[in-house]
Coordinates of C-alpha atoms and ligand atoms in Angstrom, one line a residue:
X23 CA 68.6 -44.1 108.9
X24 CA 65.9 -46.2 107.3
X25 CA 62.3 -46.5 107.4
X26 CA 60.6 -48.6 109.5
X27 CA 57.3 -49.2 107.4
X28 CA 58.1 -52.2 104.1
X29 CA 56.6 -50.6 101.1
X30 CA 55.5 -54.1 100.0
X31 CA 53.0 -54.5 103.3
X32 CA 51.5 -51.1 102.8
X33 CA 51.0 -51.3 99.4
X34 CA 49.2 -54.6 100.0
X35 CA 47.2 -52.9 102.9
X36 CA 46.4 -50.0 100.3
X37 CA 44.7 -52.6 98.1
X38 CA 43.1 -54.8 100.4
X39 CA 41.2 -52.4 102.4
X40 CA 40.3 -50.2 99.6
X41 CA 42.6 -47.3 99.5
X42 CA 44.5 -47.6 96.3
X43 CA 44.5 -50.0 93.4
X44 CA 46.6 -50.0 90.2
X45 CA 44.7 -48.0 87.5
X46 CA 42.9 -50.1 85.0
X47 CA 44.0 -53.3 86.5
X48 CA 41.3 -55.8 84.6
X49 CA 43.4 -54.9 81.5
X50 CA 46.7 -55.6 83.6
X51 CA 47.0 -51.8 85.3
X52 CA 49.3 -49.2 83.1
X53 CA 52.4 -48.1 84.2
X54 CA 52.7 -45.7 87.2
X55 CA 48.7 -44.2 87.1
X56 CA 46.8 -45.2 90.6
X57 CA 42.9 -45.4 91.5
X58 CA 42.3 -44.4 94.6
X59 CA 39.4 -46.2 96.4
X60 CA 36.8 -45.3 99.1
X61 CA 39.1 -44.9 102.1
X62 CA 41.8 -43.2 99.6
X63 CA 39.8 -41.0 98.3
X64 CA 38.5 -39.8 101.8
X65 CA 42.1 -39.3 102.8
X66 CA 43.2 -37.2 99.9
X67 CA 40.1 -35.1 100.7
X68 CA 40.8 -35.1 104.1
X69 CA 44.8 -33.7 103.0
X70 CA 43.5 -31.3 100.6
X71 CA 40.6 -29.6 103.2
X72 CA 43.4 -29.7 105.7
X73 CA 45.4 -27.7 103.6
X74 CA 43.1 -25.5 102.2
X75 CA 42.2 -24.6 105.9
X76 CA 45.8 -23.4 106.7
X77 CA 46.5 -22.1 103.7
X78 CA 43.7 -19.9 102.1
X79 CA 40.8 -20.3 105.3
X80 CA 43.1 -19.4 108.3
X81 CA 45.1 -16.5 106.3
X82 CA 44.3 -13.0 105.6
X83 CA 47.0 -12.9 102.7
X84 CA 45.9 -15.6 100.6
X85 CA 43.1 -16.0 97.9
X86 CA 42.2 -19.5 96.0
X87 CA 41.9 -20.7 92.3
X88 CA 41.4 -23.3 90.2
X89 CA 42.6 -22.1 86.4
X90 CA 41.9 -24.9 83.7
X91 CA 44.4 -27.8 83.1
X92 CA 45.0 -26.9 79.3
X93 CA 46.5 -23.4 79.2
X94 CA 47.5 -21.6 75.6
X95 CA 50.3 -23.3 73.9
X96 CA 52.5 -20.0 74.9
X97 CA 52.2 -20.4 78.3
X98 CA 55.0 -23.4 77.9
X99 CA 57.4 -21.5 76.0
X100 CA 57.2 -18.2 77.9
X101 CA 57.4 -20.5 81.3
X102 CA 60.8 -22.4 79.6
X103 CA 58.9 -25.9 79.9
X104 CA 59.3 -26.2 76.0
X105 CA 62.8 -25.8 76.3
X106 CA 63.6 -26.8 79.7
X107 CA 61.3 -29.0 81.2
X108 CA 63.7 -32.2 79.8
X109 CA 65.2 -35.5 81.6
X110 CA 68.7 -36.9 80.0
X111 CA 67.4 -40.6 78.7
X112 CA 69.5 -43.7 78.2
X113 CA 68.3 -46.8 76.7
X114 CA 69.7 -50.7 77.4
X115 CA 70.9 -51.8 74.1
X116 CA 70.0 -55.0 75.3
X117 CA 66.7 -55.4 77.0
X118 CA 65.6 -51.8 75.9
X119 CA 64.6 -50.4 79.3
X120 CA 64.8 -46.8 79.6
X121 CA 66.4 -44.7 82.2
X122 CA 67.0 -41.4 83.8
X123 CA 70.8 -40.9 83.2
X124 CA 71.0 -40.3 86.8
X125 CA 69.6 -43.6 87.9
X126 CA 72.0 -45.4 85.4
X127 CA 75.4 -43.6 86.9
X128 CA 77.5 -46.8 86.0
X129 CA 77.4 -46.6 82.5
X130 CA 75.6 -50.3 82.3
X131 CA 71.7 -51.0 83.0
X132 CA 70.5 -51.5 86.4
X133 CA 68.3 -54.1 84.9
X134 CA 70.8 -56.6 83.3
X135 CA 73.8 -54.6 82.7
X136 CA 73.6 -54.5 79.2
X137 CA 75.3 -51.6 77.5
X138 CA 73.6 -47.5 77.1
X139 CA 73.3 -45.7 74.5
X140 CA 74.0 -41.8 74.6
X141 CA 71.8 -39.8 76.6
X142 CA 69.0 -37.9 74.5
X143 CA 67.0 -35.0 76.2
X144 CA 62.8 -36.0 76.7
X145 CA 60.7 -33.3 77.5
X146 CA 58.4 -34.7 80.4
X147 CA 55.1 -32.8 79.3
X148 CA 52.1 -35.0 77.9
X149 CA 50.9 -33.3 74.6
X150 CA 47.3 -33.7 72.9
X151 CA 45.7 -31.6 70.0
X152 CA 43.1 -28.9 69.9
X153 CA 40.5 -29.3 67.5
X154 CA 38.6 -31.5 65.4
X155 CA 41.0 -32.8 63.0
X156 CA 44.3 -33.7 64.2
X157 CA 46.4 -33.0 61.3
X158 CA 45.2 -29.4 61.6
X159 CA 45.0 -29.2 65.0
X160 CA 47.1 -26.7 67.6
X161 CA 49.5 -28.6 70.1
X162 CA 48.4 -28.6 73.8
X163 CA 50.3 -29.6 76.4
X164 CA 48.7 -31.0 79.2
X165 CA 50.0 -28.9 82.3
X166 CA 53.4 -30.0 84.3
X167 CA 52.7 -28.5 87.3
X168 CA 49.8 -26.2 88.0
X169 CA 52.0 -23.0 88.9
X170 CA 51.6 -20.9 85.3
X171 CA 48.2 -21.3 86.2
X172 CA 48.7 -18.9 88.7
X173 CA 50.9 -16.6 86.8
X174 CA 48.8 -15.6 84.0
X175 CA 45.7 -15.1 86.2
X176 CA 48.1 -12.7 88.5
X177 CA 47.0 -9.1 87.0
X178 CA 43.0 -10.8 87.3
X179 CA 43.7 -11.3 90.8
X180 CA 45.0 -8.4 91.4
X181 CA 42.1 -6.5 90.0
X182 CA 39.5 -8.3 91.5
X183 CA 40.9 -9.7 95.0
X184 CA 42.0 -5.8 96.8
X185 CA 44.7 -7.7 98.0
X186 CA 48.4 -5.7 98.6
X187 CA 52.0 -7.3 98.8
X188 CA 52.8 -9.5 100.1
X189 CA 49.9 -12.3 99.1
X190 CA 49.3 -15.3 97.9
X191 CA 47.6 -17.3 95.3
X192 CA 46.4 -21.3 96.2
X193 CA 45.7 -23.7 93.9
X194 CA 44.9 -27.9 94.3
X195 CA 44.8 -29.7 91.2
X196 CA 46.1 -32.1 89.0
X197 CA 49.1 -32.8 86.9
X198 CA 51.0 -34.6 84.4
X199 CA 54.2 -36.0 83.9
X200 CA 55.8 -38.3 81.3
X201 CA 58.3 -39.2 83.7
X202 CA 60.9 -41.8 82.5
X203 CA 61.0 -44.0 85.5
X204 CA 58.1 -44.0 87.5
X205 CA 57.4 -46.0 90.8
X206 CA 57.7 -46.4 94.3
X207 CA 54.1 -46.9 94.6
X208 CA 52.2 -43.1 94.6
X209 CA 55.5 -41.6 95.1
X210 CA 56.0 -40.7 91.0
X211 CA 53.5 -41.2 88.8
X212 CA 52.3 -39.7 85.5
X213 CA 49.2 -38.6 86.7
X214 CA 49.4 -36.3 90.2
X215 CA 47.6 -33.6 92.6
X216 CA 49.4 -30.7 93.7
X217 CA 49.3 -28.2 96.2
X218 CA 50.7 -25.3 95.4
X219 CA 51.0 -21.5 96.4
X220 CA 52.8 -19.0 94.6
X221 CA 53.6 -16.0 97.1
X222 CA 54.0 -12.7 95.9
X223 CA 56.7 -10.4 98.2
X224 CA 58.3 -7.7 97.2
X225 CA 62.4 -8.2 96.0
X226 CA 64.9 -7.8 98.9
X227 CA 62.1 -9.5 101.5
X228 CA 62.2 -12.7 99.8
X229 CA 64.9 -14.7 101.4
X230 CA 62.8 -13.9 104.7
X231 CA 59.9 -15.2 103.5
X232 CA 61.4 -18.1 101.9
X233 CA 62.7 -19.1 105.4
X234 CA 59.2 -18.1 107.1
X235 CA 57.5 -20.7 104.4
X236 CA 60.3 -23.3 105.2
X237 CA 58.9 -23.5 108.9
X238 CA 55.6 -23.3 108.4
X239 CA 54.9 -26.2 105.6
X240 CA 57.3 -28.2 108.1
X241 CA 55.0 -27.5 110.8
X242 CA 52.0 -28.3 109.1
X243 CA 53.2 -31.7 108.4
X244 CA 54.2 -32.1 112.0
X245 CA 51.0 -31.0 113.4
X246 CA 49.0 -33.5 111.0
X247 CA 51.4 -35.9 112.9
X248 CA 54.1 -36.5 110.9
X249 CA 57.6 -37.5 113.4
X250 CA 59.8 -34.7 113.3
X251 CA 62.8 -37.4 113.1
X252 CA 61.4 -38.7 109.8
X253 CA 61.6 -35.0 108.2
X254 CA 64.3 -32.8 106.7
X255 CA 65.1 -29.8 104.4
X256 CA 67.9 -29.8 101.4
X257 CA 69.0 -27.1 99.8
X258 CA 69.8 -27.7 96.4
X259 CA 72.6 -27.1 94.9
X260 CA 73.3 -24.5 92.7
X261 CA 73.5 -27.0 89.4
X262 CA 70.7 -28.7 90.9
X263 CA 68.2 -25.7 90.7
X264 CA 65.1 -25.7 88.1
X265 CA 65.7 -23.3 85.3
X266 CA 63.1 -20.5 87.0
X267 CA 64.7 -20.5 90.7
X268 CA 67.0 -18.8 92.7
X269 CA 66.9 -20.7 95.5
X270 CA 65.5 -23.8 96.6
X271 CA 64.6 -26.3 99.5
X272 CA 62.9 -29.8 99.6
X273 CA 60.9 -31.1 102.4
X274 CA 62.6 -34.5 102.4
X275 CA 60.7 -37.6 104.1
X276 CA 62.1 -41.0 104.7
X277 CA 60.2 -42.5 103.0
X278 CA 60.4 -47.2 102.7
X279 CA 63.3 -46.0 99.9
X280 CA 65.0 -43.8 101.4
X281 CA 64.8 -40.0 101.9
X282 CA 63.5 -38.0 99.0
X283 CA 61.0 -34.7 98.5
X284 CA 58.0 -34.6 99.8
X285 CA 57.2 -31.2 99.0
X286 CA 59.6 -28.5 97.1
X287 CA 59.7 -24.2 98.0
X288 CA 61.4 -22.6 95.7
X289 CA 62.2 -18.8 95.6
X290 CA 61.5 -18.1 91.8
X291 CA 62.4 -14.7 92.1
X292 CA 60.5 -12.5 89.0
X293 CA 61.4 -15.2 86.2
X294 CA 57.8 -16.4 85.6
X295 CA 56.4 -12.7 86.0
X296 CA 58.8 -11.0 84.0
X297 CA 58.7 -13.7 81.5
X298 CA 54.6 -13.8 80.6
X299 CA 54.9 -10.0 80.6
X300 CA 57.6 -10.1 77.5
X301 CA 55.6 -13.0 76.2
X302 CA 52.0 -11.4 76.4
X303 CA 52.7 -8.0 76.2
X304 CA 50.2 -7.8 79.4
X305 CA 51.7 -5.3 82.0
X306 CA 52.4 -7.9 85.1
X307 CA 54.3 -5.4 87.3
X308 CA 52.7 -4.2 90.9
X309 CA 52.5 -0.6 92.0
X310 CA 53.3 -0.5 95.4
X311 CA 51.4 2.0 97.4
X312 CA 53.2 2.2 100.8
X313 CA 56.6 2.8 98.8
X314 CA 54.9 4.3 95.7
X315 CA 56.9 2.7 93.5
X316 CA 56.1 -0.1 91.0
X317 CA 58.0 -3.4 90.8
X318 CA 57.6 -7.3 89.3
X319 CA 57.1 -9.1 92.4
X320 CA 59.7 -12.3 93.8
X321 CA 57.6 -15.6 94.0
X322 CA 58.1 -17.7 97.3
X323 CA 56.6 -21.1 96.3
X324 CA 55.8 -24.4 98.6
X325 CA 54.6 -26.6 96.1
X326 CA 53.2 -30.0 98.1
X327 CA 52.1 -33.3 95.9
X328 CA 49.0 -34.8 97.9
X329 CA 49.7 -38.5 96.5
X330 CA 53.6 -38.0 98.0
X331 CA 51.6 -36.5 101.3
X332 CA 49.0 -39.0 101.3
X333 CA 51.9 -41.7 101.3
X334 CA 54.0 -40.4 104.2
X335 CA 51.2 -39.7 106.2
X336 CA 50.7 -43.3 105.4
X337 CA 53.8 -44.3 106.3
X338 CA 53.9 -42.5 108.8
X339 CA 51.1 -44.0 110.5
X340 CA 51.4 -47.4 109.6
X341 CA 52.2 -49.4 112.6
X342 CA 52.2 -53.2 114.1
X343 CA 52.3 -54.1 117.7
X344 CA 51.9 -57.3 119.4
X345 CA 48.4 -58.1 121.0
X346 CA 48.0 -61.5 122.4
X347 CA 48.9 -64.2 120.1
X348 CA 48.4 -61.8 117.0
X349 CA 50.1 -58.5 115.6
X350 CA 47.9 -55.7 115.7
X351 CA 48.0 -53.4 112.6
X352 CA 47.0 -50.3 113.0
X353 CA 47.2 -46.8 110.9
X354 CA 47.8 -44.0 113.8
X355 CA 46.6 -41.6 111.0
X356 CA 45.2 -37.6 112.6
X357 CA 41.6 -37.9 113.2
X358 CA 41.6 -34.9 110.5
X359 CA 43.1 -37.2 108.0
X360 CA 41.1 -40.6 108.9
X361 CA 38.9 -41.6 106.3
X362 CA 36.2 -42.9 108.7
X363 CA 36.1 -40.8 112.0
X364 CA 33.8 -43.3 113.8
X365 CA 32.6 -46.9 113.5
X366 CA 29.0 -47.9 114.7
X367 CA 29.5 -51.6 116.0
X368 CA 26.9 -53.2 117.4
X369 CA 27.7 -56.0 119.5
X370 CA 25.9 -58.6 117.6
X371 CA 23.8 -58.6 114.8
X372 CA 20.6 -59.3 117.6
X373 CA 17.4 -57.7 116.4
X374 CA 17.1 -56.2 119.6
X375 CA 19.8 -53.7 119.5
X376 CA 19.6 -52.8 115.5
X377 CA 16.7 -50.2 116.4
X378 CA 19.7 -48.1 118.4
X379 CA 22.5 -48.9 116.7
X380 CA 20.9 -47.3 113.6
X381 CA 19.4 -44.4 115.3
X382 CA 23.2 -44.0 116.4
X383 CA 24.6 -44.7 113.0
X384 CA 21.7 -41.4 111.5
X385 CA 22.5 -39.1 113.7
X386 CA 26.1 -39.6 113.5
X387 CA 26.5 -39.8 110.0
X388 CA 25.3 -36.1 110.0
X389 CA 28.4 -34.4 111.5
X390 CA 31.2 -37.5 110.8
X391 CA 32.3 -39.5 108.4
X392 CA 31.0 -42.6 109.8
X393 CA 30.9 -46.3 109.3
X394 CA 28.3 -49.2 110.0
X395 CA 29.5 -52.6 110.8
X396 CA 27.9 -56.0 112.0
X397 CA 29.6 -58.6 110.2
X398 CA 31.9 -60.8 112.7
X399 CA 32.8 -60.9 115.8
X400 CA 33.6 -57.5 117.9
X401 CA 37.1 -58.4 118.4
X402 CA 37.8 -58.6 114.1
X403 CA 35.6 -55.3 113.4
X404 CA 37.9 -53.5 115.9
X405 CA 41.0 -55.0 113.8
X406 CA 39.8 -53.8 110.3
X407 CA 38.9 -50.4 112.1
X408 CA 42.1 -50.1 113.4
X409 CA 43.7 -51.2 109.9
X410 CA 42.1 -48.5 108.2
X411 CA 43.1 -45.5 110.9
X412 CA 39.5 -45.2 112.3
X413 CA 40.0 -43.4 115.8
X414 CA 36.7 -44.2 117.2
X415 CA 34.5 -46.7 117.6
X416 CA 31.1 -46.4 119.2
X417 CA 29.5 -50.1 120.7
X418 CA 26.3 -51.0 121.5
X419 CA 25.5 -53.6 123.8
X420 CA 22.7 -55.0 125.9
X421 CA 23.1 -53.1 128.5
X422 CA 22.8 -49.9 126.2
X423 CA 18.8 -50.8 125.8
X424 CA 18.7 -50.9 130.0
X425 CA 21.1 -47.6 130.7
X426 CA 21.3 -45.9 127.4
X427 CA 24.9 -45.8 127.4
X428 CA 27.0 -46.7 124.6
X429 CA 30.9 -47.7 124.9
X430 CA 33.3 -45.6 123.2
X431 CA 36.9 -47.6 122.1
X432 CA 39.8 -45.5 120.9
X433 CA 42.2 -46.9 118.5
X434 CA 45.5 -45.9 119.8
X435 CA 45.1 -46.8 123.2
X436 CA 41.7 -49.0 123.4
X437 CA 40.8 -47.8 126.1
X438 CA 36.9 -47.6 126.3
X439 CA 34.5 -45.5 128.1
X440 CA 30.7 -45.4 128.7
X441 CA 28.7 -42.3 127.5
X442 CA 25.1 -41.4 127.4
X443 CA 23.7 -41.6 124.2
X444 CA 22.7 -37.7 124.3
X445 CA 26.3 -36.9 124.6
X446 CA 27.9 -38.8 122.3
X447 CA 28.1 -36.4 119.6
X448 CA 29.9 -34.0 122.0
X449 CA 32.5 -36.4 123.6
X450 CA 33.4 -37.9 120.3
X451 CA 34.0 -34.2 118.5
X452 CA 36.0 -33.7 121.9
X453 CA 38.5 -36.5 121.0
X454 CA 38.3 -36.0 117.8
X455 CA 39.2 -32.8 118.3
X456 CA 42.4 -33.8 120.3
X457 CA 40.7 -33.7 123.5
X458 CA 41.4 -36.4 126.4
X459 CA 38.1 -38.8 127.0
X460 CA 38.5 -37.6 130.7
X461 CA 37.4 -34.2 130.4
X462 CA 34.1 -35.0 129.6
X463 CA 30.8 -33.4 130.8
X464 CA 30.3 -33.6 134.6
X465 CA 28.3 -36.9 135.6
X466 CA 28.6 -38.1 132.0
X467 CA 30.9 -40.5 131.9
X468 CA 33.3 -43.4 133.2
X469 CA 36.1 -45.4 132.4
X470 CA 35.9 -49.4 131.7
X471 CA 39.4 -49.8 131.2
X472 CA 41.1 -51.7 128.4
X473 CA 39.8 -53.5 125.5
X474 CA 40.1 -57.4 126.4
Ligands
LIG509 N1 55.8 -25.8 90.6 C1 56.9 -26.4 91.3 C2 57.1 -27.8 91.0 O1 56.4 -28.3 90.1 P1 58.4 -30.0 91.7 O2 59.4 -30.2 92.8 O3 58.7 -30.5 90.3 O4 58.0 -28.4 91.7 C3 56.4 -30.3 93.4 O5 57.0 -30.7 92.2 C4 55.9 -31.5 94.1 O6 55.0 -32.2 93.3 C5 56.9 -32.5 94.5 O7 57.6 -32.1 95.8 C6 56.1 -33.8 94.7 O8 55.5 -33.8 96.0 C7 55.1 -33.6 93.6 N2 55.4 -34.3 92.4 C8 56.3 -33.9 91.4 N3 56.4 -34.9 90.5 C9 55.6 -35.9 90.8 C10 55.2 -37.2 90.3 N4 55.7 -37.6 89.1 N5 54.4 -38.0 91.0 C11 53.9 -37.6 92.2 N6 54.2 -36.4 92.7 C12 55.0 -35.6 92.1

């Protein structure tokens, strides 16, 4: 099975429409870092809020927390980063590209074919120094993944958050990586956002829980519209697990290169627990009150990247269809995810309809993301809406001054429909809320049929 979206067009669309450019490109970009632009950074908002609703908002078990991105130096030896956190690295002898072993299977370079020199072990976490003067200064490593974050503020939660087994702990933020190979677009890079729980449960319920995180990260993809045909899970394999887990499954999307992880859960048992409490001396066990016994919790965690989401919701949407002579791009993104919800278009850049086109655009922009736009014709503004996933757009015509009506145009289908101005607000929440324009209130509004 392969993807239907070419990496190369997207990544094109990405830059042109102000989603994603290459970081520091006027000194010729450096090597797998991305800036995300005005629509990109609405949609990785737009991901984050989205989970943050069903993780922490819509849950009873679950508490949030954002713990600094430099932790102590200890933190990486009691978590086995120091020691573990390590890719096996060849080099070409020849044109001195450097590989993950893995990607090089052959023995030669993909590159040229050159011959490899034995694999060495390079630790993937980015290290800077504490302190004024280097030479004296304490090692810190800037954080892998954001995980032991979470660990060492357990007992803190615990204190503070009256919270009893089983819970969780939610945390968005960034990481680093010194990965060997980076690439396929956002899909690795050094620098990266994470979503990650760690879910606390008490041993013997774990496996259960494991399975009921499973279904309910793959739902949340699905809901956010994601086709369930372009989703998987893979169970790793036992010499394939990370040094702290038990158990593990990734999310896989097919992705322009083929399948890989979109998102990994893990069932990391009471290795990070148990370890910070040898390492600390700071009692991290849980006393239990319905059993009255006392315990180091199992960890259940579905750890999410938002650039690896951001791209297969991406993906996911892109589409082309034909529409008269031209193709029609268009990103079918969720309305939740969309960086712009609605476009104010005015017909024509007439003085006449400017005075209700930007009392529109005021109000609007008050409860949605919204965009102005008068440049061009009508027909090219609904193109480079559609292009950049906008579901609505709101038109203002002539006969809008006579009737005070303005049209409504939806992206996936184009229909349009006429509303009153005073009910805008209402019927565009309604749709954007996943609501048919029909149901609409009574006397309010009617169809025009299809854009042409
Ligand atoms: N705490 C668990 C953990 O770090 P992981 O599978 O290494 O697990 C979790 O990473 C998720 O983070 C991945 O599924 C992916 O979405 C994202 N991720 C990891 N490395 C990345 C990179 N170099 N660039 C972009 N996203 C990355």
């Amino acid at each position: 099975m392969t993807s239907k979206v070419d990496m190369e067009k997207l990544v094109s669309l990405c830059k042109r429409r102000g989603f994603i450019f290459p970081s520091s490109e006027i000194y010729g970009g450096l090597s797998a870092c991305w800036d995300y632009g005005p629509l990109g950074i609405e949609l990785k908002r737009n991901i984050k809020d989205a989970w943050w609703r069903s993780m922490v908002q819509e849950r009873d078990d679950m508490v949030g927390l954002d713990s600094s991105i430099m932790m102590h130096p200890r933190t990486w030896v009691a978590s086995g980063h120091v020691e573990g956190f390590k890719d096996p690295l060849v080099e070409c002898k020849a044109c001195h590209q450097r590989w993950r072993a893995d990607e090089a299977k052959d023995g030669k370079c993909p590159d040229c074919g050159g011959e490899l020199t034995e694999p060495r072990m390079f630790n993937l976490m980015f290290k800077t120094f504490f302190g004024a003067v280097e030479e004296e200064a304490q090692v810190v490593y800037l954080r892998p993944e954001t995980a032991q974050g979470i660990f060492v503020n357990f007992a803190n939660i615990l204190d503070t958050a009256r919270k009893k087994l089983p819970f969780g702990i939610a945390q968005i933020g960034k990481a680093f990586r010194n990965e060997i190979t980076a690439g396929n677009f956002i899909f690795r890079s050094r620098e990266f956002e994470m979503m990650e729980v760690e879910f606390f449960v008490k041993p013997g319920t774990d496996e259960e829980w494991l399975k009921y995180w499973l279904e309910e990260r793959l739902n949340w993809y699905v809901k956010l519209g994601i086709s369930k045909e372009n989703l998987r899970l893979r169970q790793h394999a036992k010499d394939e697990l990370a040094h702290y887990a038990r158990d593990c499954y990734d999310i896989d999307y097919l992705f322009p290169m083929g399948w890989a992880e979109l998102e990994g859960i893990a069932n990391r048992g009471d290795f990070d627990l148990t370890q910070h409490w040898q390492s600390s001396g700071r009692d991290l066990s849980y006393f239990d009150p319905d059993s009255e016994e006392r315990y180091i919790p199992y960890v259940i965690e579905p750890s999410a990247g938002v650039d690896r989401s951001a791209l297969a919701f991406l993906v996911d949407a892109y589409d082309e269809e034909p529409d008269k002579d031209e193709i029609r791009v268009l990103l079918r993104l969720h309305p939740d995810l969309a960086p712009v919800k609605v476009a104010i278009l005015p017909l024509s850049r007439n003085e006449a309809l400017l005075p209700m086109a930007s009392e529109v655009y005021a109000d609007l922009r008050q409860r949605f993301m919204t965009q102005y736009d008068d440049a061009q014709s009508i027909g090219r503004r609904y193109r480079r809406q559609d292009e950049i996933g906008t579901p609505l757009c709101v038109t203002i015509d002539f006969q809008s001054l006579e009737d005070n009506q303005v049209t409504i145009r939806d992206r996936d289908s184009m229909k349009q429909i006429r509303v009153p101005v005073a009910e805008l607000r209402n019927s565009l929440a309604a749709k954007l809320a996943g609501e048919p324009l029909e149901v609409l209130p009574p006397g309010g509004s009617y169809w025009l049929g299809f854009e042409g």
